[in-house]
Coordinates of C-alpha atoms in Angstrom, one line a residue:
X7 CA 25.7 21.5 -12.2
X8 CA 23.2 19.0 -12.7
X9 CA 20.9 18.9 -16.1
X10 CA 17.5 18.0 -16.5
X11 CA 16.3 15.9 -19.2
X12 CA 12.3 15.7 -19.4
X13 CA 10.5 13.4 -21.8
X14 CA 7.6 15.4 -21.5
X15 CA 4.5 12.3 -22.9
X16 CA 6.7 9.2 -21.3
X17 CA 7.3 11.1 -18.1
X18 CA 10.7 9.8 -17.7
X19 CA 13.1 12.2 -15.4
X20 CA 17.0 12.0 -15.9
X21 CA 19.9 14.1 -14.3
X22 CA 23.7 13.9 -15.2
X23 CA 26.3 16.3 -14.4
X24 CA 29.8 16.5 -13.3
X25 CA 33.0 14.3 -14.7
X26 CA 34.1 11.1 -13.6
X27 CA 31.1 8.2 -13.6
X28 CA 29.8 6.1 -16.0
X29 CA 26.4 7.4 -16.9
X30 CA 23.8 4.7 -16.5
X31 CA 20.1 5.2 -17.5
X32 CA 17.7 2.7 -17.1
X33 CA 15.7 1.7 -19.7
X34 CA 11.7 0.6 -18.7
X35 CA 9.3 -1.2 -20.9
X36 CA 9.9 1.4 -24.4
X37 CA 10.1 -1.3 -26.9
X38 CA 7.9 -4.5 -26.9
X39 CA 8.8 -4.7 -23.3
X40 CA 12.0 -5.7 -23.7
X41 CA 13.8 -5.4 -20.2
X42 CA 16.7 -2.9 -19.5
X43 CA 19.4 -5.4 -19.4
X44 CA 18.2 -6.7 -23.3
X45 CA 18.2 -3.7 -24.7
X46 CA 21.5 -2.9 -23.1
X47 CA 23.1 -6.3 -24.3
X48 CA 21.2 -5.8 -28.1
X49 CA 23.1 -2.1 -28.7
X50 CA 26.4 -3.7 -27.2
X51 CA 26.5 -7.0 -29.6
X52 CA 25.0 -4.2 -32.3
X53 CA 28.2 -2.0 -31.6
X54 CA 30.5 -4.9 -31.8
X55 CA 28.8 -6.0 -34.5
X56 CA 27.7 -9.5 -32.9
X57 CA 23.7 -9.4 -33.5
X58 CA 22.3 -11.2 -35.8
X59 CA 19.4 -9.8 -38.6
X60 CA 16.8 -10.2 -36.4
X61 CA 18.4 -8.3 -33.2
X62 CA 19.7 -5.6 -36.0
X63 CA 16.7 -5.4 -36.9
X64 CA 15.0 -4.6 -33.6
X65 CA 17.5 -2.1 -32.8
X66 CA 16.5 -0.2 -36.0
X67 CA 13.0 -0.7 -35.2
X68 CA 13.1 1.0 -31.7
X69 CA 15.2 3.8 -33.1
X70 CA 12.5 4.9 -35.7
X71 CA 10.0 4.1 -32.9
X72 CA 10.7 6.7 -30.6
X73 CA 9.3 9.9 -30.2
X74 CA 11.9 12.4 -29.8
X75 CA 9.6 15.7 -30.4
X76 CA 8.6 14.7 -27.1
X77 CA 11.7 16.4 -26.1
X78 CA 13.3 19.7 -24.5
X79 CA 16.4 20.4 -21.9
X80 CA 15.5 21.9 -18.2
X81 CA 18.5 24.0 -16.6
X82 CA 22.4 22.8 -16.7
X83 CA 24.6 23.4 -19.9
X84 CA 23.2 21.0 -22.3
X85 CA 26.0 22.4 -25.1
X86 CA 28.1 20.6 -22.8
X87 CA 26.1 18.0 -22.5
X88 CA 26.1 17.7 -26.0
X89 CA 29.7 18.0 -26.7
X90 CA 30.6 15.1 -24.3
X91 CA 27.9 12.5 -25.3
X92 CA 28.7 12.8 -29.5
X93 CA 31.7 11.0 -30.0
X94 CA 29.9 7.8 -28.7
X95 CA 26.9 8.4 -30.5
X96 CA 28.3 8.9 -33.6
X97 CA 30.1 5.6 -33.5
X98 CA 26.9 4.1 -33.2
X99 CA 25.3 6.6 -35.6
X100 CA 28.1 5.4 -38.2
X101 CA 27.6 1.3 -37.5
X102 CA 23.6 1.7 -38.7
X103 CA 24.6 3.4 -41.9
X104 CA 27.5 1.1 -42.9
X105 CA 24.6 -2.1 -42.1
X106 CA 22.4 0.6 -44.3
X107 CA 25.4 0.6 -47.1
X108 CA 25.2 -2.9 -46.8
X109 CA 21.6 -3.4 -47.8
X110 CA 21.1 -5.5 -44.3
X111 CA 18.6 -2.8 -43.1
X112 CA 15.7 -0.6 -44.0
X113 CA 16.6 3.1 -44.6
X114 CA 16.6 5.3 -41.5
X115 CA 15.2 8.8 -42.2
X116 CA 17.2 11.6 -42.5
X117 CA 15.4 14.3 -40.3
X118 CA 17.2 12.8 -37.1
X119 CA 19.9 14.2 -36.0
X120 CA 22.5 12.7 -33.5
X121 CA 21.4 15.1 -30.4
X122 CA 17.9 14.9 -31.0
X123 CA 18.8 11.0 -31.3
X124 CA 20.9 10.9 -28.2
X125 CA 17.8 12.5 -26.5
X126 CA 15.9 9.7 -27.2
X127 CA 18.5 7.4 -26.2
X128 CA 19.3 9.2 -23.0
X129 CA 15.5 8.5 -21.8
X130 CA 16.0 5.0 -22.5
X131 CA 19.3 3.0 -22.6
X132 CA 22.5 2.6 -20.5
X133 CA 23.9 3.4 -23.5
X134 CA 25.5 6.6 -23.3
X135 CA 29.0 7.4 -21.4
X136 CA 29.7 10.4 -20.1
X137 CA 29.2 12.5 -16.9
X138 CA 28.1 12.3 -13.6
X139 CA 25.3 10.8 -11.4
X140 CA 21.8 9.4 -12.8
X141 CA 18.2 9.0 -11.7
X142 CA 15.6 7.9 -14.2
X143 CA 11.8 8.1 -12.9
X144 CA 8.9 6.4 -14.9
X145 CA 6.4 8.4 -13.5
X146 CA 3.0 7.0 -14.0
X147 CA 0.7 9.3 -12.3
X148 CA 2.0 12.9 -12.5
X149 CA -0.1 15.8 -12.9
X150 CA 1.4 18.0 -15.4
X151 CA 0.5 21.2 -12.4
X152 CA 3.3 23.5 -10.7
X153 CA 7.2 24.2 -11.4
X154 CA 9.9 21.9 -9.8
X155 CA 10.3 22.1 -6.4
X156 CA 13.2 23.9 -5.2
X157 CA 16.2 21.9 -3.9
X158 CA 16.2 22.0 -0.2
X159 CA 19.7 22.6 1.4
X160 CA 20.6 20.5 4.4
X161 CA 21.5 22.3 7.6
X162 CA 22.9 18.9 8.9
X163 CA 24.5 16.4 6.3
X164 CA 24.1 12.5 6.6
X165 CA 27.5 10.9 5.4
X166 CA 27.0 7.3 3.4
X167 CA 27.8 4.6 5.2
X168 CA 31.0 2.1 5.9
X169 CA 33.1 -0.5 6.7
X170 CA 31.9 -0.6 10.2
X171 CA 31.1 -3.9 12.4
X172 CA 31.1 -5.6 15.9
X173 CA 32.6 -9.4 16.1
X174 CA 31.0 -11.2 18.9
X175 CA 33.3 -13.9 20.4
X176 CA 32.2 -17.4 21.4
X177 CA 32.8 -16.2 25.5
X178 CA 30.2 -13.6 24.2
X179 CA 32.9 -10.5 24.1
X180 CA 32.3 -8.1 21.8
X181 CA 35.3 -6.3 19.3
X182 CA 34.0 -3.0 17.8
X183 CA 35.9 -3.8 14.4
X184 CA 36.2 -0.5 12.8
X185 CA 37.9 0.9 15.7
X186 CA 40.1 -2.1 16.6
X187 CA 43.8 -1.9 15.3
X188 CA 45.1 -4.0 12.1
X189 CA 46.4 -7.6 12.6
X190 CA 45.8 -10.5 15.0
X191 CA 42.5 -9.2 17.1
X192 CA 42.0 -12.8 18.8
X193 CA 42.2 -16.5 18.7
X194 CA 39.5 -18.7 19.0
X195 CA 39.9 -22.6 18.7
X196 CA 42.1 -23.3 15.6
X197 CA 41.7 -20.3 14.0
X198 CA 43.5 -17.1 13.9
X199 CA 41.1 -13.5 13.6
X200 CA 42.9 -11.0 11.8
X201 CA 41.5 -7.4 10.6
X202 CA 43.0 -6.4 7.7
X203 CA 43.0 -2.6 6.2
X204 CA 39.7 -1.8 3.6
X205 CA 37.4 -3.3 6.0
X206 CA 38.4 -6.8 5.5
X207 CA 38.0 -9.4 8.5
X208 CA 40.1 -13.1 8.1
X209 CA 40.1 -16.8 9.8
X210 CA 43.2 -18.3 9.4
X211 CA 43.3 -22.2 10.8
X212 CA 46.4 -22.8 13.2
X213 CA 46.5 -26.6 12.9
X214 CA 45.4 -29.2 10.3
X215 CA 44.8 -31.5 13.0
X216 CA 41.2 -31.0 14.4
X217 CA 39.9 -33.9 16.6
X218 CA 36.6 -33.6 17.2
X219 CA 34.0 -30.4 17.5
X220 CA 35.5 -29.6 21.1
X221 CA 37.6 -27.2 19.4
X222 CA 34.3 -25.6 17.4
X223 CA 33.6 -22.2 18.7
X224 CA 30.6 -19.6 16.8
X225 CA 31.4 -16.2 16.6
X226 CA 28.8 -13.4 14.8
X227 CA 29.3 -10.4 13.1
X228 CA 27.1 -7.7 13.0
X229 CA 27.1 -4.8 10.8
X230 CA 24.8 -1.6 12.2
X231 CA 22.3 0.4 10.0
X232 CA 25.2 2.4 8.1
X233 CA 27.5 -0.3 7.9
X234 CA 29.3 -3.4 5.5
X235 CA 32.1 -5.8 6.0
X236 CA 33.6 -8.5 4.6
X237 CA 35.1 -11.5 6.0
X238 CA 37.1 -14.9 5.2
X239 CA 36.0 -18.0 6.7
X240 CA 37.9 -20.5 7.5
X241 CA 37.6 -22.8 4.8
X242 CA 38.1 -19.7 2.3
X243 CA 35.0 -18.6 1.4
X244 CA 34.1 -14.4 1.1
X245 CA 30.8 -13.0 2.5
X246 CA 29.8 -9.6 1.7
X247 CA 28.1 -8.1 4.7
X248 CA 25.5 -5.1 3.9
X249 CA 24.1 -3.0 6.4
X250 CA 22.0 -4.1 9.1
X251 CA 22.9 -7.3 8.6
X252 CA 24.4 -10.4 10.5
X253 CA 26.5 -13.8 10.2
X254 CA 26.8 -16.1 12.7
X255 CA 29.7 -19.0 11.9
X256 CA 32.0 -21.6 13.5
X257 CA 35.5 -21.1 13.5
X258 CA 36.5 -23.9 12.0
X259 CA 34.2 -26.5 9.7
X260 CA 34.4 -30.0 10.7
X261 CA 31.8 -33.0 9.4
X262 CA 30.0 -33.6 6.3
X263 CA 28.7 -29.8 5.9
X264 CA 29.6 -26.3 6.4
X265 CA 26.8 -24.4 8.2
X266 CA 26.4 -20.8 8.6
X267 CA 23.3 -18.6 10.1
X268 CA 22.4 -15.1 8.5
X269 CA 20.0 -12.1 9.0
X270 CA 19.7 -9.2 6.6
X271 CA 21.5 -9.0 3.4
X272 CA 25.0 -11.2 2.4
X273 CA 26.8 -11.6 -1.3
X274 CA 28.6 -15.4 -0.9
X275 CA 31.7 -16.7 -2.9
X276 CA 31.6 -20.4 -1.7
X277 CA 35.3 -22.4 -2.0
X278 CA 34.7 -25.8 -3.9
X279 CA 34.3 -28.5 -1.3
X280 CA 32.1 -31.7 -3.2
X281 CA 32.7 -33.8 -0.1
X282 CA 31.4 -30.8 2.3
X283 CA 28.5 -28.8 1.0
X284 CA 27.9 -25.0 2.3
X285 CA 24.7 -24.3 3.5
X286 CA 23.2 -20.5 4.5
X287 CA 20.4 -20.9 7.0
X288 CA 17.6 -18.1 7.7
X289 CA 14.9 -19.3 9.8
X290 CA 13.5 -22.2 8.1
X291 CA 15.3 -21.5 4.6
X292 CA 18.5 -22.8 3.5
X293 CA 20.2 -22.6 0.3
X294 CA 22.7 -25.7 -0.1
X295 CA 26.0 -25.0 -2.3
X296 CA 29.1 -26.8 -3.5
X297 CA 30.9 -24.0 -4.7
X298 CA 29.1 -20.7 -6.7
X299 CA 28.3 -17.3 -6.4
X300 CA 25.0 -15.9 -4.8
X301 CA 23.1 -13.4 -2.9
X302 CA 20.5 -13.6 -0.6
X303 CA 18.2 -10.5 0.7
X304 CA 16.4 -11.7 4.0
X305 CA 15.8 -8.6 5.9
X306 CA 13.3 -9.3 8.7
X307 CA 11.4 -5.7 7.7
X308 CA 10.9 -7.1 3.9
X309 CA 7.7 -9.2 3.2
X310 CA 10.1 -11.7 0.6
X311 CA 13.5 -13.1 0.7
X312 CA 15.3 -13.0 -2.2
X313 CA 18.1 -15.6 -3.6
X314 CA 20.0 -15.1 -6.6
X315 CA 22.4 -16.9 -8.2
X316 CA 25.2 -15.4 -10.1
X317 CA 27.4 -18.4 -10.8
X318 CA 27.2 -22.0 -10.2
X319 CA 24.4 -24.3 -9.1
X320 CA 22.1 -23.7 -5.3
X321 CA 18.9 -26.1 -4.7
X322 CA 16.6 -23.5 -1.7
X323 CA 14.5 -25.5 0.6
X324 CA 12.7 -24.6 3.2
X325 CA 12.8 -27.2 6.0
X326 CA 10.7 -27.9 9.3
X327 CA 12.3 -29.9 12.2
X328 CA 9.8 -32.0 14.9
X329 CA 11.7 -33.7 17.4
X330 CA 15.0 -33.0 16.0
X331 CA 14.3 -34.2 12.5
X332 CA 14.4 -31.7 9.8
X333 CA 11.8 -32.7 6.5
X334 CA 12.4 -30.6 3.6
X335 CA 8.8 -29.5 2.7
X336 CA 9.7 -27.5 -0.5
X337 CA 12.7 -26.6 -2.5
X338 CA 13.7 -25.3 -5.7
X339 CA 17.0 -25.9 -7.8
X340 CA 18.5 -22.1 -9.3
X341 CA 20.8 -21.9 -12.3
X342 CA 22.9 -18.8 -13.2
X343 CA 21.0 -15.6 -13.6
X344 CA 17.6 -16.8 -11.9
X345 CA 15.8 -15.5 -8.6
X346 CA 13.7 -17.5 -6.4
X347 CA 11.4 -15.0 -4.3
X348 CA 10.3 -16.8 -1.3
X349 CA 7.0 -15.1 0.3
X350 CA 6.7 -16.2 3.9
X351 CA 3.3 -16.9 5.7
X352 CA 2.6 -16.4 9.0
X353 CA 2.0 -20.5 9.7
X354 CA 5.7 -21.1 8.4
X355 CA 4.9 -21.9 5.1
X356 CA 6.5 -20.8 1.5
X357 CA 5.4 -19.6 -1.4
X358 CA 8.3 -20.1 -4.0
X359 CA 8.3 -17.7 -7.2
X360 CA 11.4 -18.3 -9.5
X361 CA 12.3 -15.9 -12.2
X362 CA 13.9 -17.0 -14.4
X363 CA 15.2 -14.0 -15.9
X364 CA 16.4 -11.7 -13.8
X365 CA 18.4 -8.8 -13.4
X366 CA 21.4 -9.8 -11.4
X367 CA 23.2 -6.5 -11.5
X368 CA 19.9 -5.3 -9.4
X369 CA 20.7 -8.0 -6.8
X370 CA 24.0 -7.1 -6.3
X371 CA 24.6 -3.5 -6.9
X372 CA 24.8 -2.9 -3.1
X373 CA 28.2 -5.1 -3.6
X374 CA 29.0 -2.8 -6.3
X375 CA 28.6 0.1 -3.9
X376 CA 25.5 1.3 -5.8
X377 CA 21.8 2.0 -4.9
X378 CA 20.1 0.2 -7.6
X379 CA 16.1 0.9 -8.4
X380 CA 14.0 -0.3 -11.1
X381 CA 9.9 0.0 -10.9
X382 CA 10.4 0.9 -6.5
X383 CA 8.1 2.9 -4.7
X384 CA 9.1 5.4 -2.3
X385 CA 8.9 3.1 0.7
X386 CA 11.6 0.8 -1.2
X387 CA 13.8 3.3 -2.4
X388 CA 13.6 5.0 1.6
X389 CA 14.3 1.6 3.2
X390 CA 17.8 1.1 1.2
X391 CA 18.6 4.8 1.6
X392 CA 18.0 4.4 5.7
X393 CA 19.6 1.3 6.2
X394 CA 22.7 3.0 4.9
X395 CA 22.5 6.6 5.7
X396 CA 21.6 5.0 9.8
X397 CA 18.8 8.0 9.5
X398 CA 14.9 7.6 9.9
X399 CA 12.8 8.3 6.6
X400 CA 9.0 8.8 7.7
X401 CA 6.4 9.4 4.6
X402 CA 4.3 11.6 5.0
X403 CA 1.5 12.0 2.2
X404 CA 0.8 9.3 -0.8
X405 CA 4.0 9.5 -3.4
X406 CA 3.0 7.4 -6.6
X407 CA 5.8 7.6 -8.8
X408 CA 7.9 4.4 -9.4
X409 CA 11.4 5.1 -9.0
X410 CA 13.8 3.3 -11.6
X411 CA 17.9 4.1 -11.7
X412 CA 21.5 4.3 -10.4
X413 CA 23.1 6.1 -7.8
X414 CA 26.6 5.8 -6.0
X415 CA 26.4 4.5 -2.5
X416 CA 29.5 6.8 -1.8
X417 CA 27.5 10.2 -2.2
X418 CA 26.4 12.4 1.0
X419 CA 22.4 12.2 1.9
X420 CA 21.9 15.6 0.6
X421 CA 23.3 14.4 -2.8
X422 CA 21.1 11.5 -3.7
X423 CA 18.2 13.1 -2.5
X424 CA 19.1 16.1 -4.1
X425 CA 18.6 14.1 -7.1
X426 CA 15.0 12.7 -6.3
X427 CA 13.8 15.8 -5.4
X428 CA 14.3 17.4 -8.7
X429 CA 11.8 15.3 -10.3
X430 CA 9.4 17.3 -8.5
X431 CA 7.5 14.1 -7.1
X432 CA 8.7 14.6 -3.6
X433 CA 10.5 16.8 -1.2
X434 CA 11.8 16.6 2.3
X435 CA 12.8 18.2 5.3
X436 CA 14.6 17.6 8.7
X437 CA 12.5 16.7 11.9
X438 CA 15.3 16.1 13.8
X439 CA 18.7 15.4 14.6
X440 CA 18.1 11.5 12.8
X441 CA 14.9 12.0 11.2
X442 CA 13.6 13.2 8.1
X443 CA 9.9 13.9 6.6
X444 CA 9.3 13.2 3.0
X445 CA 6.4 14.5 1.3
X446 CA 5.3 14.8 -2.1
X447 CA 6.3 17.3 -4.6
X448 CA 3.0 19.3 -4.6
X449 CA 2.3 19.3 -0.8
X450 CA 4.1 22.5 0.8
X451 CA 6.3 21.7 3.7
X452 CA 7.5 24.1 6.6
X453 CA 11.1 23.3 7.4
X454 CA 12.5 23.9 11.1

């Protein structure tokens, strides 16, 4: 049974319930606008009593900072809730009064108490480990009108997506993947295609001895709306296909680089090749690699493309070709943990933002089978859900709230949005046999 938590003055929704997942709650912008991910890391080196005076300090500082009056339970055992959550509480609980014993922080007052803590801390850390699925919403412009929306039921279910793809051949033959058997699927040049079990699709090279690019051949694969796959390439290297998404590639790499073509959304684990550089192309972007870890977003239906690097060392440029010559009119070298958002114009240029700071476990939760939102509208949190879920969202109505938080990609449609619509800032119903209406949580709805 899912629990509501309600921070009544920050406006901050949460749900958990049922055992098995790691609880995650997203923290947004409670303490000197400290990011998620800092506050996260700050508790963790607190815990493991790694942070220096000054991060003890700030720790201590946001704990007697927060409002916890602000707080009360809606529905769902919170007893049990309660029970679950207070052996890792207390262990943190117990580290701030040994530094207190110490004399290497202020006093803490004594009219906390560890619930009425973890309340707090529930509304704004990944801290806490217990049950269940989460949402967190910071919700800027809700009107404190009306009860909760009711949860809809689903008539007809939408089941998450998976390891589902076609492989287009270089003679332009097409293998449906998730229906073709295990092992050897086909051979083209000097490479061996082999489908292996979990979604898993692998180039093996027949011969060492490649003379010339006669022998080259391109193949593509294509995952649907709905679908992911991963393959080996020839020389080694992993791509992570998400849904909707494409890779076109030789069979085999020959010359002084290693070029591949991509639509949508791909995770990269380049092999190490200092004489051969890898380079991902998307219309006039590429991102140039030895050997590293990366991601790239580049959905034709998103106004930015998005690179980030997880490991390693990438230089994106964006290059124009006249007459067969390519000039590189802008790039921009990314170190580990930095994003470079590229914002396309309609005359071909770029507009290159790099943060310098970002959160990488955002880029790549989709990897981590996870929907992933921090600070998204509805529109962004509907595209990621259709895109996997192969179902049409249409809005109907203006929905304000930013949506930040976790939820497994593995869950049924009726699941994750059974979890949005208990914030009571939007609601939805079934059109048809692939579409569905949302709305927001005030407007009343009349389902078929």
């Amino acid at each position: 049974m899912l629990s509501l938590l309600r921070v009544k003055v920050k406006n901050i929704f949460a749900f958990n319930g049922g055992s098995g997942f790691l609880m995650q709650l997203l923290y947004k912008g409670f303490y000197n606008n400290m990011t998620q991910a800092q506050l996260t890391t700050l508790i963790r080196k607190y815990l493991s009593g790694e942070a220096n005076e000054q991060e003890k300090l700030q720790i201590e500082q946001w704990y007697e900072s927060f409002d916890t009056s602000s707080l009360e339970f809606v529905g769902g055992d919170s007893q049990m809730t309660e029970e679950s959550l207070n052996k890792s509480l207390k262990a943190l609980r117990a580290k701030i009064a040994q530094e207190h014993s110490a004399g290497g922080m202020p006093s803490l007052g004594s009219s906390k108490r560890i619930f009425r803590w973890w309340q707090a801390a529930a509304a704004a850390t990944v801290l806490v480990v217990a049950a269940g699925v989460i949402l967190s919403l910071w919700n800027q412009q809700r009107k404190k009108t009306g009860a909760d929306m009711a949860v809809q039921t689903l008539t007809k279910d939408f089941q998450p997506g998976g390891n589902n793809a076609v492989l287009t051949l270089a003679n332009g033959r097409q293998i449906v993947l998730d229906s073709a058997g295990n092992g050897l699927i086909s051979t083209q040049g000097n490479a061996r295609i082999i489908k292996v079990t979990g979604g898993l699709l692998t180039y093996n090279r027949q011969s060492s001895n490649v003379n010339g690019e006669s022998s080259v051949q391109y193949n593509t694969i294509t995952t649907p709306r709905g679908g992911r796959y991963e393959v080996i390439l020839p020389d080694g290297s992993k791509v992570w296909l998400n849904a909707a998404s494409s890779l076109r590639f030789p069979t085999i790499f020959i010359g002084d680089k290693r070029e591949v073509e991509m639509t949508g959304e791909a995770y990269f684990e380049i092999a190490r090749n200092a004489s051969m550089p890898f380079v991902v192309k998307k219309g006039s972007i590429e991102v140039t690699v030895l050997g590293t870890d990366f991601n790239v977003n580049a959905y034709d239906d998103e106004s930015n493309l998005k690179v980030t690097l997880v490991e390693g060392l990438v230089r994106v440029s964006q290059v124009s070709t006249d007459n067969r010559q390519s000039t590189t009119r802008n790039s921009q070298l990314l170190k580990p943990g930095q994003q470079l958002i590229l914002s396309l114009s309609k005359d071909g240029g770029a507009e290159m933002n790099l943060q310098k700071d970002a959160d990488v476990n955002e880029a790549v939760a989709w990897k981590n089978n996870l929907f992933w939102f921090d600070s998204d509208n509805i529109q962004e949190v509907c595209k990621q859900l259709s895109r996997w879920y192969n179902v049409n969202i249409s809005i109907h109505g203006n929905v304000h709230d930013l949506f930040t938080g976790s939820i497994p990609r593995d869950l049924p449609f009726s699941k994750v949005f059974e979890v949005l619509q208990k914030t009571g800032s939007i609601q939805y119903k079934i059109e048809d046999v692939n579409t569905i209406i949302v709305t927001p949580g005030n407007q009343i709805i009349n389902n078929k």
